[in-house]
Short mmCIF file of C-alpha atoms in Angstrom, two decimals:
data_model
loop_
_atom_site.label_atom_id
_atom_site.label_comp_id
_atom_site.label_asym_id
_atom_site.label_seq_id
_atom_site.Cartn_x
_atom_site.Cartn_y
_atom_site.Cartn_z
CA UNK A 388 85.15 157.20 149.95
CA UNK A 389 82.21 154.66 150.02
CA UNK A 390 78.86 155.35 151.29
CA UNK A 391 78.08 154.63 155.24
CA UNK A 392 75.80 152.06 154.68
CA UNK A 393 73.22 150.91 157.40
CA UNK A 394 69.72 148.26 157.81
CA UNK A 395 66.72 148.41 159.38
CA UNK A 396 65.82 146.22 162.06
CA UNK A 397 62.70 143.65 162.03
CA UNK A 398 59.95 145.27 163.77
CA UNK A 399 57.19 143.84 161.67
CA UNK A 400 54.82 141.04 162.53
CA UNK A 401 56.77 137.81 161.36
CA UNK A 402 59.48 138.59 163.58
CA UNK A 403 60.29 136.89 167.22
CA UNK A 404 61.57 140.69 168.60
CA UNK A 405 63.24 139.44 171.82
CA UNK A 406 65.37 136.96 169.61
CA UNK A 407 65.09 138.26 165.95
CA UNK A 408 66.13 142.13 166.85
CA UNK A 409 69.15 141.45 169.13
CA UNK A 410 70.29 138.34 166.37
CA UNK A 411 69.84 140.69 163.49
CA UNK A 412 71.18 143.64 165.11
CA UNK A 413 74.56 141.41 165.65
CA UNK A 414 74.64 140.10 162.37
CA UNK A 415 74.27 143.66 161.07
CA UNK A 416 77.53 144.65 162.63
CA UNK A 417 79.59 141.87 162.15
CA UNK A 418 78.29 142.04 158.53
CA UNK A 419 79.58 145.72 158.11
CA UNK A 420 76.94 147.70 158.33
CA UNK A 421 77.90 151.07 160.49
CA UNK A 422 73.40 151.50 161.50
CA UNK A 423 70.75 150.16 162.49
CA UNK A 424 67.05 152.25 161.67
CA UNK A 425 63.49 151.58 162.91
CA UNK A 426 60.51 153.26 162.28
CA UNK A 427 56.86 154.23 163.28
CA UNK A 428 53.75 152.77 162.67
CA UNK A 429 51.26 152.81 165.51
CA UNK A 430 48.22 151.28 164.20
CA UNK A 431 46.60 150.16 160.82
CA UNK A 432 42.98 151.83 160.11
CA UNK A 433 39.91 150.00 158.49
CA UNK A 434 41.00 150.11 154.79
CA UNK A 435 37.61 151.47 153.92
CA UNK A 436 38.06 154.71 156.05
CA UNK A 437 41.58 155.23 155.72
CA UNK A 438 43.78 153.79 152.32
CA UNK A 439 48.17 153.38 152.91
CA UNK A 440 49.68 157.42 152.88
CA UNK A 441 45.96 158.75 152.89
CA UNK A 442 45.44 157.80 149.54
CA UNK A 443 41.53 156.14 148.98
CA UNK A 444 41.41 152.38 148.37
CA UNK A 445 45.38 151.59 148.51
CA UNK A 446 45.45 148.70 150.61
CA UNK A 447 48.20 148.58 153.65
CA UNK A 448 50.83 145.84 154.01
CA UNK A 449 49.90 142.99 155.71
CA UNK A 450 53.56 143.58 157.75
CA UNK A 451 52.18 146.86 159.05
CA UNK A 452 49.46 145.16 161.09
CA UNK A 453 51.83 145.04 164.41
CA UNK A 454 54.79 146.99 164.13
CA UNK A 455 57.09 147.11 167.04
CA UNK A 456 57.39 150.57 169.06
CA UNK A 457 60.70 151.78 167.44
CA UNK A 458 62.51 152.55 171.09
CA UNK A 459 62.06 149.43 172.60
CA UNK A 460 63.10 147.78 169.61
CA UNK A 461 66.39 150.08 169.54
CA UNK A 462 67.06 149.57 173.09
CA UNK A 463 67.33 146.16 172.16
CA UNK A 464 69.17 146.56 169.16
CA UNK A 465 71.95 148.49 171.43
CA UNK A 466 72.20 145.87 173.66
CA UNK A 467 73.25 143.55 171.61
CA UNK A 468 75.46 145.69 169.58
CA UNK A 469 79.08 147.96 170.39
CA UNK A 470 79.66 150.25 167.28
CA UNK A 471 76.42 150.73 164.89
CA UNK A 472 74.68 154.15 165.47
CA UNK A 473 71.33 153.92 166.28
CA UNK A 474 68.38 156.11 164.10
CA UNK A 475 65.05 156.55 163.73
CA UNK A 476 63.77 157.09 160.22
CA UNK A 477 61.02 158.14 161.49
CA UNK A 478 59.79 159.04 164.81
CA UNK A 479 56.25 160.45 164.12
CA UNK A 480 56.84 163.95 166.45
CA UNK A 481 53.55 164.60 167.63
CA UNK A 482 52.83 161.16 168.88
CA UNK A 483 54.99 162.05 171.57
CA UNK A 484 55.06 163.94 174.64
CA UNK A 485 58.31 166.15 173.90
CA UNK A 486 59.80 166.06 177.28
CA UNK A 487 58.90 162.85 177.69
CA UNK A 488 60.71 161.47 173.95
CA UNK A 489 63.59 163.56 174.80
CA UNK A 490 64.26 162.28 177.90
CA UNK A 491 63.89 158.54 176.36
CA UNK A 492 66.34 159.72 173.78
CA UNK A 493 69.05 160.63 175.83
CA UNK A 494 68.79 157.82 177.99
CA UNK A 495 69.82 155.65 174.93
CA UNK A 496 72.39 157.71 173.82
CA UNK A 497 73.92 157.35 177.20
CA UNK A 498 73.65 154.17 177.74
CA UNK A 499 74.88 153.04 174.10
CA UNK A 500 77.43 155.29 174.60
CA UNK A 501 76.72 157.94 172.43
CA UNK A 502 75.29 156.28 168.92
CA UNK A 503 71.83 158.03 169.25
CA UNK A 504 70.39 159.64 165.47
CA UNK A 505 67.03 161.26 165.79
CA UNK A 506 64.85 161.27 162.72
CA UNK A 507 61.78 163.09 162.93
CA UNK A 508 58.60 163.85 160.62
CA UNK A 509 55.19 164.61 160.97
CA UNK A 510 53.52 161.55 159.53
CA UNK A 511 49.96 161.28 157.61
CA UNK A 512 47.74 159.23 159.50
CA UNK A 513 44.82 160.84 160.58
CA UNK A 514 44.35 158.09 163.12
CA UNK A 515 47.51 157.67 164.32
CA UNK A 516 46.88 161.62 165.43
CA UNK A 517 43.57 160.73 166.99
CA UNK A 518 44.88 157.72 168.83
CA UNK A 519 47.82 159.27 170.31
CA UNK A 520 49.17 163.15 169.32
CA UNK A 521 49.58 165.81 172.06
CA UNK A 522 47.84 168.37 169.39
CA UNK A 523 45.62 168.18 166.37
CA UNK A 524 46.70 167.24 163.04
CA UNK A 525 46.67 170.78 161.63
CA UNK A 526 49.68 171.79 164.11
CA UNK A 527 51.30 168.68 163.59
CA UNK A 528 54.15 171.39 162.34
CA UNK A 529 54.32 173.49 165.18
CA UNK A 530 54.69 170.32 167.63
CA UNK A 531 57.56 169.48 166.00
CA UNK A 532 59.18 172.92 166.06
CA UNK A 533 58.16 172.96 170.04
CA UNK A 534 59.52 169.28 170.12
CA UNK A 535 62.40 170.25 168.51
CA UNK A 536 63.70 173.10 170.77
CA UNK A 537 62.45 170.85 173.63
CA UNK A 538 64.84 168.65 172.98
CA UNK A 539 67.62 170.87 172.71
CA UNK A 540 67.06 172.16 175.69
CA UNK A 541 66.59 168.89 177.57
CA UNK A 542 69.92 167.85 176.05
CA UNK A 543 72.06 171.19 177.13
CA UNK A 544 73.58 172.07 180.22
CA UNK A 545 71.01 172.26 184.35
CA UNK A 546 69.31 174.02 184.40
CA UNK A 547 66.77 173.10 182.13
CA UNK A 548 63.76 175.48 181.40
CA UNK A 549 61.15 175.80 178.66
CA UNK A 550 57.70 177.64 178.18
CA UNK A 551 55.90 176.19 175.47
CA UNK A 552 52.37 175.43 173.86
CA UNK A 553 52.71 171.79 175.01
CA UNK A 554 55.70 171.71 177.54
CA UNK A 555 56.23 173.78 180.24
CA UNK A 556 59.46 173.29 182.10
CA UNK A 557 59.97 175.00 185.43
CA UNK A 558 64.27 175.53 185.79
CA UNK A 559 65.39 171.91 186.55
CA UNK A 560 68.11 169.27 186.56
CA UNK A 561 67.15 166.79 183.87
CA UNK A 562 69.25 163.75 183.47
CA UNK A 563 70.91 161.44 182.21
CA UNK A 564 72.23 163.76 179.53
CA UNK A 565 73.55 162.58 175.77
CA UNK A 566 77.05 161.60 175.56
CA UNK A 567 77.15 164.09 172.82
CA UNK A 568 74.25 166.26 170.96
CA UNK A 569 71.99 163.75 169.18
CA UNK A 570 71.51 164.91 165.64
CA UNK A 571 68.33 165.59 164.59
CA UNK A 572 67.55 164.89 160.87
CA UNK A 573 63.95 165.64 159.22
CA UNK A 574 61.84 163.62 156.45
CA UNK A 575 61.22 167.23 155.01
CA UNK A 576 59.22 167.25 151.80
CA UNK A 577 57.82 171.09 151.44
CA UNK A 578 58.71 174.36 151.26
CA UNK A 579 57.88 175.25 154.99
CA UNK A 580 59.29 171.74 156.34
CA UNK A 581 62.13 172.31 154.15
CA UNK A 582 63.06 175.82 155.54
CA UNK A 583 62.59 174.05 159.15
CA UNK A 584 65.17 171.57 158.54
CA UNK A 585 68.17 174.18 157.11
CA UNK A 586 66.70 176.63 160.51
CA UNK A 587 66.70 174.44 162.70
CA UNK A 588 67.89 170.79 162.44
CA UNK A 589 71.18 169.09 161.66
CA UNK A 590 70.29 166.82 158.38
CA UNK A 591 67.96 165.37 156.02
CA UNK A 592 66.46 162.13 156.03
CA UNK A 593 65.10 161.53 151.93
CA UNK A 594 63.73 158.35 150.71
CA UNK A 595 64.75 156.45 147.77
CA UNK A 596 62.27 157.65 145.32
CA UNK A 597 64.89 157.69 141.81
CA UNK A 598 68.13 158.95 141.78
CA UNK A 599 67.07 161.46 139.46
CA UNK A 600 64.31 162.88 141.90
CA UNK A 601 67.00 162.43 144.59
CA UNK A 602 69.47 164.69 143.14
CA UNK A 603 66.90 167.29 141.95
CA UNK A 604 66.34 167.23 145.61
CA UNK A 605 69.56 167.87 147.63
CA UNK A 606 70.18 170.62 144.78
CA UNK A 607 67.42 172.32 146.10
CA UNK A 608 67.52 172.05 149.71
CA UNK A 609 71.73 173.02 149.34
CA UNK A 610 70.46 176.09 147.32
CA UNK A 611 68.00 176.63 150.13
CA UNK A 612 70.57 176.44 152.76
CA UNK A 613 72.88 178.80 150.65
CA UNK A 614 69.96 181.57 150.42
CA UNK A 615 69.48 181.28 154.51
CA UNK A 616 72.36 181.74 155.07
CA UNK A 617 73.27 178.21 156.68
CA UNK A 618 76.94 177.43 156.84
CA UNK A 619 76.49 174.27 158.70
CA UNK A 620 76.92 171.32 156.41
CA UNK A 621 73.59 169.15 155.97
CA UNK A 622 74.35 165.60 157.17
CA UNK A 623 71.88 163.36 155.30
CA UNK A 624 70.83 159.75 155.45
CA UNK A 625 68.73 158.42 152.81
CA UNK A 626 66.11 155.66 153.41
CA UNK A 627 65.37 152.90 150.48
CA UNK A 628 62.60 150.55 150.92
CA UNK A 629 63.46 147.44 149.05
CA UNK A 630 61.00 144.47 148.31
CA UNK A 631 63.15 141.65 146.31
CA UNK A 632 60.26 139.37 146.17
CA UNK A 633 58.58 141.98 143.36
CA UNK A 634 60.06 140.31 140.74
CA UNK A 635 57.14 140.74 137.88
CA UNK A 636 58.67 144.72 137.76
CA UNK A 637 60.48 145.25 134.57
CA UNK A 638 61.40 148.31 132.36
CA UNK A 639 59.50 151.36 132.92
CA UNK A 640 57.28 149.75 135.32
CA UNK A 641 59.77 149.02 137.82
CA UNK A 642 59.81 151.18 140.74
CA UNK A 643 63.08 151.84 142.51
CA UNK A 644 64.52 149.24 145.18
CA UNK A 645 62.01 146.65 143.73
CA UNK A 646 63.40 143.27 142.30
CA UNK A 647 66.20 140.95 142.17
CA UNK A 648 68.82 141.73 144.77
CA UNK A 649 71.02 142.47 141.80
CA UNK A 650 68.35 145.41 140.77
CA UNK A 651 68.70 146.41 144.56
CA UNK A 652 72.41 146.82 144.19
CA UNK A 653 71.68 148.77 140.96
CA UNK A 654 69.76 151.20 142.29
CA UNK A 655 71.42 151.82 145.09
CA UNK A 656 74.93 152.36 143.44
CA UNK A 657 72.96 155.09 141.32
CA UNK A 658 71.80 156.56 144.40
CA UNK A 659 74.60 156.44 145.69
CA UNK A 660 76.23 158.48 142.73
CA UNK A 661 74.06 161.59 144.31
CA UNK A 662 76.91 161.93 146.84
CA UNK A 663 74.79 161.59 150.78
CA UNK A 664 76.59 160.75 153.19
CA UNK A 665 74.86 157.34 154.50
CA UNK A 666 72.31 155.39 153.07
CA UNK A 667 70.13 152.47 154.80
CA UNK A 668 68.11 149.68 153.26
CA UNK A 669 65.43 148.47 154.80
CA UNK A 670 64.65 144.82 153.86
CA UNK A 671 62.36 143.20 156.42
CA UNK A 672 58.29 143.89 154.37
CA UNK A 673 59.92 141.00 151.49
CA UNK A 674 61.68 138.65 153.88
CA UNK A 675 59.74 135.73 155.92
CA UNK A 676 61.75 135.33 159.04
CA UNK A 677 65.06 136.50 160.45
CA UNK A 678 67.15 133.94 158.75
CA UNK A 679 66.16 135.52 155.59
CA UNK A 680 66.32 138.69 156.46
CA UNK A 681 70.11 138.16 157.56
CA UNK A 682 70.66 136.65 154.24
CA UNK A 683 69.47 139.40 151.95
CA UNK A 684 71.29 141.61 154.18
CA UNK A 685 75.07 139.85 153.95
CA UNK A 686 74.18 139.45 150.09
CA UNK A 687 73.30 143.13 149.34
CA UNK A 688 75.94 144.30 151.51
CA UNK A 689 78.86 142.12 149.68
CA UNK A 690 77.31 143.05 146.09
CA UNK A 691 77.24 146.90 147.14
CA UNK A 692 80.49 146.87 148.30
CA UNK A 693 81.43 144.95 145.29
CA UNK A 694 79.45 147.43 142.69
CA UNK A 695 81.60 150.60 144.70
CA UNK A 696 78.81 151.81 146.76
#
């Protein structure tokens, strides 16, 4: 069976959102493609006090320097659209007010009639934290445990109650609910945020770092799962960041889902080999405008389908 394959929407700062996310979302779906994925990326630091991933001196991408809020640009997205789930890949968790994003969520899965997928992770930017998180970055793990059973709760049958660290929920009706129960999946990288996801959480949301890595990867966490006893399977969706216009990469130095869109294709046919369920290329840092965008999209779409992915 092939892979579920799904695209990112333009939230960066070439695009015209009110026209460009409702055109692209369309084009999307007609293309093919079964999702549509945003992310989060609330502000962009001085360079000199903060480098891209927390890493001194690495400069950030010029697209990052207005990215849409990921909700808004999804509420658009279902809109315009009838069939294509809807995910975030990722909502930063403790940027939010858990009551307040769970509420949000199931508003959207209601009115989209149930295509709602909830990716969550606890981000890196120490000033994104200062800006805007309910709690300091050192519990940036326990918010999203708290977030997480928020949600669950906000999402199950009246009435609703909770007594958390940051939410306290006196026994309430809390509505609209989901048309079903969103799935949560998790960007989880460690050992502790790796045991949260096969606890607690209904997939895993990986990027496209080698297909190699990849596999390594989903061995682990399956072995993990075995050894806690999960029985659950782990849906997963795995996020590739592709920049076509980084055509000087060759050999060794090339870095995955950087290239020609023929090198695109490549790698994610390999990927693909690893066996996940969905994947979703996000294309919008390389392309200029929306025209573009919906270009590179119908081209790697037809050549993936082509290659057997």
């Amino acid at each position: 069976m092939a892979t579920r394959l799904g695209l990112a929407l333009p939230q960066n700062k070439q695009y015209d959102l009110g026209r460009d996310v409702p055109d692209v979302a369309r084009t999307a779906e007609r293309i093919g493609y079964e999702s549509l994925w945003v992310y989060e990326r609330l502000l962009v630091p001085d360079p000199a006090t903060q480098g891209l991933y927390g890493i001194e001196g690495l400069p950030w991408p010029d697209g990052y320097r207005g990215v849409a809020e990921p909700l808004v640009t999804l509420t658009l997205a279902a809109a315009a659209t009838e069939r294509a789930r809807l995910g975030t890949s990722v909502l930063v968790a403790p940027l939010h007010v858990p009551f307040q994003l769970a509420k949000a969520l199931a508003t959207l899965d209601a009115a989209s009639g149930g295509r709602v997928v909830a990716g969550l992770g606890t981000g890196w930017s120490f000033d994104e934290y200062a800006a805007a998180s309910v709690r300091p970055f050192e519990e940036r793990g326990q918010v999203l445990d708290e977030l997480i059973e928020v949600c669950r709760a906000v999402w199950g049958p009246d009435p609703v109650s909770y007594d958390g660290r940051v939410t306290k929920i006196a026994p309430a009706v809390v509505g609209p609910k989901p048309v079903r129960p969103i799935p949560i999946l998790l960007a989880a990288g460690t050992g502790k945020a790796k045991r949260r996801l096969v606890d607690h959480a209904d997939g895993w949301m990986p990027a496209g770092m080698g297909a190699d890595t990849l596999a390594a990867q989903w061995r682990d966490l399956k072995e993990l799962a075995a050894e806690r006893g999960r029985t659950e399977p782990i849906r997963t969706v795995l996020r590739t960041n592709a920049d076509y216009r980084a055509q000087g990469y060759g050999g060794a130095d090339r870095r995955p889902f950087q290239g020609s869109v023929d090198q695109i294709v490549e790698d994610l046919a390999a990927h693909a080999e690893v066996g996940l369920d969905e994947i979703f290329i996000d294309l919008q840092h390389g392309a200029r405008d929306a025209e573009e965008l919906k270009d590179l999209a119908a081209e790697v779409y037809a050549k993936a389908r082509a290659a057997g992915v």
